[in-house]
Coordinates of C-alpha atoms and ligand atoms in Angstrom, one line a residue:
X1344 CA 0.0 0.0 0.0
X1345 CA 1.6 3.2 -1.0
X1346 CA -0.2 5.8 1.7
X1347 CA 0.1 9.7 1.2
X1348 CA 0.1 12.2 4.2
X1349 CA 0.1 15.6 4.7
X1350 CA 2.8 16.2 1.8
X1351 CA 3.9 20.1 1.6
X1352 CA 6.3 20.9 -0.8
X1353 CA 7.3 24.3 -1.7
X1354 CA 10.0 25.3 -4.5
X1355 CA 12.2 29.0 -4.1
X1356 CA 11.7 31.1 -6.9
X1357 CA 13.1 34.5 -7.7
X1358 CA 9.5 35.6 -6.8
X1359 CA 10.0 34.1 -3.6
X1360 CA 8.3 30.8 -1.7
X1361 CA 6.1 29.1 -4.0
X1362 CA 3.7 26.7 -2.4
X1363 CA 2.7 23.6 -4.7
X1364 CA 1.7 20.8 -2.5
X1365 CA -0.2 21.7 0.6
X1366 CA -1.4 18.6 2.4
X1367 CA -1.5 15.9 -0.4
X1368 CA -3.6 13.0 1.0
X1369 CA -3.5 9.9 -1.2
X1370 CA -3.8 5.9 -0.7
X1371 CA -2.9 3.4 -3.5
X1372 CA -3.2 -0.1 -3.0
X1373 CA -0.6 -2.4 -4.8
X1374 CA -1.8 -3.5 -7.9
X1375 CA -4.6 -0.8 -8.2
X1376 CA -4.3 2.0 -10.5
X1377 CA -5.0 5.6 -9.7
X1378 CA -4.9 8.6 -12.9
X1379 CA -3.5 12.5 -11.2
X1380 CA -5.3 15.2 -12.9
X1381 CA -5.3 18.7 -12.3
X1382 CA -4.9 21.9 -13.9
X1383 CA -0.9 22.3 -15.8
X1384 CA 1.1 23.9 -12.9
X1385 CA -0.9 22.2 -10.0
X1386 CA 1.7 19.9 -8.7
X1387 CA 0.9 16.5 -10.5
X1388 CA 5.0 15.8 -12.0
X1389 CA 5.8 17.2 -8.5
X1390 CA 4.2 14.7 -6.5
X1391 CA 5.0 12.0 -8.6
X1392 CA 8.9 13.0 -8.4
X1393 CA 8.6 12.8 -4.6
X1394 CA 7.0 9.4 -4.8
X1395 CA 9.8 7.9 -7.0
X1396 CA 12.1 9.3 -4.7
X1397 CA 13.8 11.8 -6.7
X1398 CA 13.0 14.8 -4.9
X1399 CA 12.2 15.4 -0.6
X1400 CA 9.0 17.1 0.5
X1401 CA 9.5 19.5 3.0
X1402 CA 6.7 17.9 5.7
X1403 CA 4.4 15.0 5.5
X1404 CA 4.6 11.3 5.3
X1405 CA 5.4 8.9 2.2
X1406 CA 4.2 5.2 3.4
X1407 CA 5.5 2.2 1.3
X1408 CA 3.9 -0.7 2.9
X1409 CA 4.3 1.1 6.1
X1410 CA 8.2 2.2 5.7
X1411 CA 8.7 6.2 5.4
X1412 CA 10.3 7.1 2.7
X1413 CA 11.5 10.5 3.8
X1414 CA 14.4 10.0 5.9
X1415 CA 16.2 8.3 4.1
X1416 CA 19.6 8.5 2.5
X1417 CA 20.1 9.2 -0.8
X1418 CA 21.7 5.5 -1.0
X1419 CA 18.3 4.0 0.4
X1420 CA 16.3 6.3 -2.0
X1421 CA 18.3 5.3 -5.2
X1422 CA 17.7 1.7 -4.1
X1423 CA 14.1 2.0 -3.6
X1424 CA 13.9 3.3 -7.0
X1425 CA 16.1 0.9 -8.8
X1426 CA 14.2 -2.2 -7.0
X1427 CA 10.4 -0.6 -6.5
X1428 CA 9.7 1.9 -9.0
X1429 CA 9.1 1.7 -12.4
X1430 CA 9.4 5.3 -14.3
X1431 CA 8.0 6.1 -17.6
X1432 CA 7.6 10.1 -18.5
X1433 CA 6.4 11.8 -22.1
X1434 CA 9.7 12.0 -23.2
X1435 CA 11.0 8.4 -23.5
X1436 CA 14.0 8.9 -21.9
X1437 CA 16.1 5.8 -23.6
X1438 CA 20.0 5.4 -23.9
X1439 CA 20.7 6.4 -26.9
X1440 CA 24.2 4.7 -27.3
X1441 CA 22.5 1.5 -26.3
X1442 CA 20.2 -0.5 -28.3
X1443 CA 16.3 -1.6 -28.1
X1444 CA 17.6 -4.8 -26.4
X1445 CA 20.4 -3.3 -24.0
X1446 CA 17.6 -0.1 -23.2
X1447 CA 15.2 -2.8 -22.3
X1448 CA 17.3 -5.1 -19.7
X1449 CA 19.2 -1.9 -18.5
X1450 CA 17.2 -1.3 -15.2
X1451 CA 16.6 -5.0 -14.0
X1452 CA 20.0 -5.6 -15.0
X1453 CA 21.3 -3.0 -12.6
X1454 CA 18.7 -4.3 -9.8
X1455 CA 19.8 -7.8 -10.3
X1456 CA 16.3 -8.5 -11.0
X1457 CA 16.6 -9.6 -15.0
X1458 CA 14.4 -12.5 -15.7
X1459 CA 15.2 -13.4 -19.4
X1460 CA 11.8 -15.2 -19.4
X1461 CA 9.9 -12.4 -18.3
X1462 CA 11.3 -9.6 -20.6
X1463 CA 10.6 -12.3 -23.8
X1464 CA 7.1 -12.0 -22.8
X1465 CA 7.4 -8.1 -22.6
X1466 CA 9.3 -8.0 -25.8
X1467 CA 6.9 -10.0 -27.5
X1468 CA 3.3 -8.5 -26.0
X1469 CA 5.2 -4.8 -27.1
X1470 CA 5.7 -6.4 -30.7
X1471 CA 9.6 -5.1 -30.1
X1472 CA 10.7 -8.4 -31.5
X1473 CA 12.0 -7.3 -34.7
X1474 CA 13.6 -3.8 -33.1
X1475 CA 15.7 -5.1 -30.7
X1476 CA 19.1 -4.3 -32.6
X1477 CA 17.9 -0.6 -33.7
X1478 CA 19.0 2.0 -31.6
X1479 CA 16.2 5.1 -30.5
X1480 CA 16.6 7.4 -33.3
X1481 CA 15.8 4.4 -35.2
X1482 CA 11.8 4.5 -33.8
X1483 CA 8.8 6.1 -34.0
X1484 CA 7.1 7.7 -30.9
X1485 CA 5.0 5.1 -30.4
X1486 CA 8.1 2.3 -30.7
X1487 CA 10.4 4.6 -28.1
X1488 CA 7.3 4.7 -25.6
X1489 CA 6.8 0.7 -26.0
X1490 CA 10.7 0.2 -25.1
X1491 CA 10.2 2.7 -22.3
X1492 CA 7.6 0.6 -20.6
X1493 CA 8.8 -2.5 -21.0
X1494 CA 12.5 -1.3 -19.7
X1495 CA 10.4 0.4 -16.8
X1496 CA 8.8 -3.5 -16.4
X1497 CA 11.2 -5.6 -17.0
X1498 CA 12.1 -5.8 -13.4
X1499 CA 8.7 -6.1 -12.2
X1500 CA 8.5 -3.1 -10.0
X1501 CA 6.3 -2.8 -6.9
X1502 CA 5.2 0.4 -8.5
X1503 CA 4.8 2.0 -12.0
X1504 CA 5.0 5.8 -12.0
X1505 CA 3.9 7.3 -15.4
X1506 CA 4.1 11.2 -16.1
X1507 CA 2.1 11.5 -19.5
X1508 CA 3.0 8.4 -21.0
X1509 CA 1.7 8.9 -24.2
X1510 CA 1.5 12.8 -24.3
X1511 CA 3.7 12.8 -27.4
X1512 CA 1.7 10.0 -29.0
X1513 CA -1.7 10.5 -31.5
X1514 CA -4.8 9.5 -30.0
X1515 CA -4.9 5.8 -31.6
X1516 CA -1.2 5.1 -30.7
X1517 CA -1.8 6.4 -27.1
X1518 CA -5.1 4.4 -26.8
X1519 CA -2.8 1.1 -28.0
X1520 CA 0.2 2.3 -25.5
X1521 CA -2.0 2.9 -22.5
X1522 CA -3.9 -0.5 -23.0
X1523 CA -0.3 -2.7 -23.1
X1524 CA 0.8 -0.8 -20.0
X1525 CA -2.4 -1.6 -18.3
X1526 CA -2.1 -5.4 -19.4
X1527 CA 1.4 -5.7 -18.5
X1528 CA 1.1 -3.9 -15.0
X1529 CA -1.8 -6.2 -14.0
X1530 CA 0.9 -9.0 -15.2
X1531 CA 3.4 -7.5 -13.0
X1532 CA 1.4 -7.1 -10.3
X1533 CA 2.3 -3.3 -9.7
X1534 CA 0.5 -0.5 -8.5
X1535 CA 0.4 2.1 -11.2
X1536 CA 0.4 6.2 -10.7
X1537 CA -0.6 7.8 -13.9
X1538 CA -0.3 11.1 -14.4
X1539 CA -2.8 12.6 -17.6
X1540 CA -4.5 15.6 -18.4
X1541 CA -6.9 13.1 -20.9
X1542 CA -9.9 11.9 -19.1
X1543 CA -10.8 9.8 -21.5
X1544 CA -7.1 8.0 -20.6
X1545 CA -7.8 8.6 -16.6
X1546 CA -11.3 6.9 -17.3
X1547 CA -9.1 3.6 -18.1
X1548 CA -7.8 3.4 -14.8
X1549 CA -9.3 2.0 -11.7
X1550 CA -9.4 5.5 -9.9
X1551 CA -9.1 8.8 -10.3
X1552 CA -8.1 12.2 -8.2
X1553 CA -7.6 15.9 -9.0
X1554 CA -4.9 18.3 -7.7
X1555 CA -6.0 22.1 -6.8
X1556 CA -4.7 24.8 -4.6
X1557 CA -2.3 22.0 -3.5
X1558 CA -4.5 19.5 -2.5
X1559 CA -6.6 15.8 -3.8
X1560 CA -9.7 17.5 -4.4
X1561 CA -11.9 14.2 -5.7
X1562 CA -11.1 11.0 -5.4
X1563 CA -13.8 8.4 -7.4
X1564 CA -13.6 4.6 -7.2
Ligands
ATP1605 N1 12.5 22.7 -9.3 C1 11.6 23.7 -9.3 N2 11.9 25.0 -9.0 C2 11.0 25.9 -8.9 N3 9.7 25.7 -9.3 C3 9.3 24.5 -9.7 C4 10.2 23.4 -9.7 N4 9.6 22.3 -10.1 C5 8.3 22.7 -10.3 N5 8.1 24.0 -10.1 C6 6.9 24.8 -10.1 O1 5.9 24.0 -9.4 C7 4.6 24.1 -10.0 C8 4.1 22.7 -10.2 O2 4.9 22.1 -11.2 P1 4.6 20.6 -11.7 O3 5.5 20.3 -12.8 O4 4.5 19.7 -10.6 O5 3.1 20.8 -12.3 P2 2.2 19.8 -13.2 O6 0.9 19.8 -12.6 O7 2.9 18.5 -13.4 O8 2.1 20.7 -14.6 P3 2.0 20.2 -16.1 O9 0.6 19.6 -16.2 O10 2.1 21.5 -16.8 O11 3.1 19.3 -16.4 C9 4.8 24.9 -11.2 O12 4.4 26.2 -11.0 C10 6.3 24.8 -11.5 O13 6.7 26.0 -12.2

């Protein structure tokens, strides 16, 4: 269960303090999936940076199966990410020296979590097969954003964390992205954070919430 209390996290400015998140309260259960809406500027990348461990709030509780997850040292943090979290953003964020098939094992390699068998499932249910030896200026969008989820996968994460995952995709290419992740992740077994300003995507997952003035206005089952 990923549990969310009382997050505040402010950023300086040159304008001075500005608030973003002002008592965030949010509960996920592994192997649910929840879709972060709110207005552009309201704190959705934020919160989802602080999950994944790659940024500190500045009060408030992160609860990973009842561990905190502020606290800790970087070292733990960077560990929690490698082993737990699964990270897939707009921009596809591959190696570009390193092929489909070395962008794909990359992170459960360097958790010591590859399972051969498992990513030749993922490589086959993302139709990669035949793009394993391209490199990423090789792909479309569409291809780069299939490689992204199945590297983010491949180590069967705890938790998926998505920031737009098909906001640089067409509407048919997103609707065919956003279905395989949704397959997969039920697969996996993670618990998947999604955020989308498309609520015809956030209507695909199993719950949904909005950020305003720094807080989860609506949660629906
Ligand atoms: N490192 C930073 N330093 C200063 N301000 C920041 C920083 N990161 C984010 N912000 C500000 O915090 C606010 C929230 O940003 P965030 O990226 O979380 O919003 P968002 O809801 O994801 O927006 P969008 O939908 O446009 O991606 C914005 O006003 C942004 O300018």
């Amino acid at each position: 269960m990923l549990v969310i209390e009382q997050l505040h996290k402010s950023f300086s400015t040159p304008q001075g303090l500005l608030p973003v998140l002002q008592g965030v309260d949010l509960r996920l259960a592994r192997g649910s999936s929840l879709a972060l809406m709110g207005e552009s500027g309201s704190g959705k990348s934020t919160l989802l940076h602080l999950v994944a461990g790659l940024d500190r709030a500045d009060s408030g509780r992160i609860l990973i199966d009842d561990d905190p997850l502020d606290g800790r040292s970087e070292a733990s943090l960077a560990l929690w990410r490698r082993q737990a979290v699964g990270l897939v953003f707009q921009q596809y964020n591959l190696i570009s020296s390193l092929d489909v098939a070395a962008n794909l094992a990359f992170q459960a390699r360097l958790a010591a979590r590859h399972d051969p068998q498992w990513l030749a499932y993922l490589v086959q249910r993302l139709g990669l097969a035949s793009l394993l030896e391209r490199y990423p200026e090789q792909l479309s969008g569409g291809q780069q954003q299939r490689v992204a989820i199945g590297r983010a996968l491949a180590g069967r994460p705890a938790w998926l964390l998505a920031d737009e995952p098909t906001g640089s995709l067409d509407e048919a290419s997103s609707d065919e992205v956003l279905n395989l992740l949704l397959q997969l992740v039920a697969e996996a077994g993670s618990g998947v954070l999604m955020v989308t300003h498309s609520p015809r995507l956030a209507a695909r997952l199993q719950q949904r919430c909005y950020l305003q003035g720094g807080r989860v206005q609506a949660e629906q089952g």
